[in-house]
Amino acid sequence: MNILTQKLIQSFTVLHYYYLIDNTKGRSLEQVPEHIRSEVEILANERYVNEYLARVGELDNGI
């Protein structure tokens, strides 16, 4: 993957994560090439999970 593609994925991930790309607002990832869109969705979901775990703590404490 070249540098430009990596930067595009990072940028779209941030936009998607902060709801700046939202189907209800008339903006969509549908216009982005599929290989970039898939990577963006994966990275945004990882970011959601990581932030959630950072806020509530790991659930591996044996409860």
Coordinates of N, CA and C in Angstrom, one line a residue:
M1 N 0.9 -1.2 0.0 CA 0.0 0.0 0.0 C 0.9 1.2 0.0
N2 N 0.6 2.2 -0.9 CA 1.5 3.4 -1.0 C 1.1 4.4 0.1
I3 N 1.9 5.4 0.2 CA 1.8 6.4 1.3 C 0.5 7.2 1.1
L4 N 0.1 7.5 -0.2 CA -1.1 8.3 -0.4 C -2.3 7.5 0.1
T5 N -2.4 6.2 -0.3 CA -3.5 5.4 0.1 C -3.6 5.3 1.7
Q6 N -2.4 5.1 2.3 CA -2.4 5.1 3.8 C -2.9 6.4 4.4
K7 N -2.5 7.5 3.8 CA -3.0 8.8 4.3 C -4.5 9.0 4.1
L8 N -5.0 8.5 2.9 CA -6.4 8.6 2.7 C -7.2 7.7 3.7
I9 N -6.7 6.6 4.0 CA -7.4 5.7 4.9 C -7.4 6.3 6.3
Q10 N -6.3 6.9 6.7 CA -6.2 7.6 8.0 C -7.2 8.7 8.1
S11 N -7.3 9.5 7.0 CA -8.2 10.7 7.0 C -9.6 10.2 7.0
F12 N -10.0 9.3 6.2 CA -11.4 8.8 6.2 C -11.8 8.1 7.5
T13 N -10.8 7.5 8.1 CA -11.1 6.8 9.4 C -11.4 7.9 10.5
V14 N -10.7 9.0 10.5 CA -11.0 10.1 11.5 C -12.3 10.7 11.2
L15 N -12.6 10.9 9.9 CA -13.9 11.5 9.5 C -15.1 10.6 9.9
H16 N -14.9 9.3 9.6 CA -15.9 8.3 9.9 C -16.1 8.2 11.4
Y17 N -15.0 8.1 12.1 CA -15.0 8.0 13.6 C -15.8 9.1 14.3
Y18 N -15.6 10.3 13.8 CA -16.2 11.5 14.4 C -17.5 11.8 13.8
Y19 N -18.1 10.9 13.1 CA -19.4 11.0 12.4 C -19.5 12.2 11.4
L20 N -18.4 12.5 10.8 CA -18.4 13.5 9.8 C -18.8 12.9 8.4
I21 N -18.7 11.6 8.4 CA -19.2 10.9 7.2 C -20.4 10.1 7.8
D22 N -21.6 10.4 7.4 CA -22.7 9.8 8.0 C -23.8 9.8 6.9
N23 N -24.4 8.6 6.7 CA -25.4 8.4 5.7 C -26.6 9.3 6.0
T24 N -26.9 9.6 7.2 CA -28.1 10.4 7.5 C -27.9 11.9 7.3
K25 N -26.6 12.3 7.1 CA -26.3 13.6 6.8 C -26.0 13.9 5.3
G26 N -26.3 12.8 4.5 CA -26.1 12.9 3.1 C -24.6 12.7 2.6
R27 N -23.8 12.3 3.6 CA -22.4 11.9 3.3 C -22.2 10.4 3.5
S28 N -21.5 9.8 2.6 CA -21.4 8.4 2.7 C -20.0 7.9 2.3
L29 N -19.7 6.7 2.8 CA -18.5 6.1 2.4 C -18.7 5.3 1.1
E30 N -19.9 5.3 0.6 CA -20.2 4.6 -0.6 C -19.4 5.1 -1.8
Q31 N -19.0 6.4 -1.7 CA -18.3 7.0 -2.8 C -16.8 6.7 -2.8
V32 N -16.4 6.1 -1.7 CA -14.9 5.7 -1.6 C -14.7 4.4 -2.2
P33 N -13.6 4.1 -2.8 CA -13.3 2.8 -3.4 C -13.4 1.7 -2.3
E34 N -13.9 0.5 -2.7 CA -14.3 -0.5 -1.7 C -13.1 -0.9 -0.8
H35 N -11.9 -1.1 -1.4 CA -10.8 -1.5 -0.6 C -10.4 -0.5 0.5
I36 N -10.6 0.8 0.2 CA -10.3 1.8 1.2 C -11.5 1.9 2.2
R37 N -12.7 1.7 1.7 CA -13.9 1.8 2.6 C -13.8 0.6 3.6
S38 N -13.4 -0.5 3.2 CA -13.4 -1.7 4.1 C -12.3 -1.4 5.2
E39 N -11.2 -0.9 4.8 CA -10.1 -0.6 5.8 C -10.5 0.5 6.7
V40 N -11.2 1.5 6.2 CA -11.7 2.6 7.1 C -12.7 2.1 8.1
E41 N -13.6 1.2 7.7 CA -14.6 0.7 8.7 C -13.9 -0.2 9.7
I42 N -12.9 -1.0 9.3 CA -12.2 -1.8 10.3 C -11.5 -0.9 11.3
L43 N -10.7 0.0 10.8 CA -9.9 0.9 11.7 C -10.8 1.7 12.6
A44 N -11.9 2.2 12.1 CA -12.8 3.0 12.9 C -13.4 2.1 14.0
N45 N -13.8 0.9 13.7 CA -14.3 0.0 14.7 C -13.3 -0.3 15.8
E46 N -12.0 -0.6 15.3 CA -11.0 -0.8 16.3 C -10.8 0.4 17.2
R47 N -10.9 1.6 16.6 CA -10.7 2.8 17.5 C -11.9 2.9 18.5
Y48 N -13.1 2.6 18.0 CA -14.3 2.6 19.0 C -14.0 1.6 20.1
V49 N -13.6 0.4 19.8 CA -13.4 -0.6 20.8 C -12.2 -0.2 21.8
N50 N -11.1 0.3 21.2 CA -10.0 0.7 22.1 C -10.4 1.9 23.0
E51 N -11.1 2.8 22.5 CA -11.5 3.9 23.3 C -12.5 3.5 24.4
Y52 N -13.4 2.6 24.0 CA -14.4 2.0 25.0 C -13.6 1.3 26.1
L53 N -12.6 0.5 25.8 CA -11.9 -0.3 26.7 C -11.0 0.6 27.6
A54 N -10.5 1.7 27.0 CA -9.7 2.7 27.8 C -10.6 3.4 28.9
R55 N -11.9 3.6 28.5 CA -12.8 4.3 29.4 C -13.3 3.4 30.5
V56 N -13.7 2.2 30.2 CA -14.4 1.3 31.2 C -13.4 0.3 31.7
G57 N -12.2 0.1 31.1 CA -11.3 -0.8 31.6 C -11.5 -2.2 31.0
E58 N -10.4 -3.0 31.0 CA -10.5 -4.3 30.4 C -11.5 -5.1 31.2
L59 N -12.2 -6.0 30.5 CA -13.2 -6.9 31.2 C -12.6 -8.2 31.6
D60 N -11.3 -8.3 31.5 CA -10.6 -9.6 31.8 C -10.2 -9.7 33.2
N61 N -10.9 -9.0 34.1 CA -10.5 -9.0 35.5 C -11.1 -10.2 36.3
G62 N -11.7 -11.2 35.6 CA -12.2 -12.4 36.3 C -13.6 -12.3 36.8
I63 N -14.3 -11.3 36.4 CA -15.7 -11.2 36.9 C -16.6 -12.0 36.0

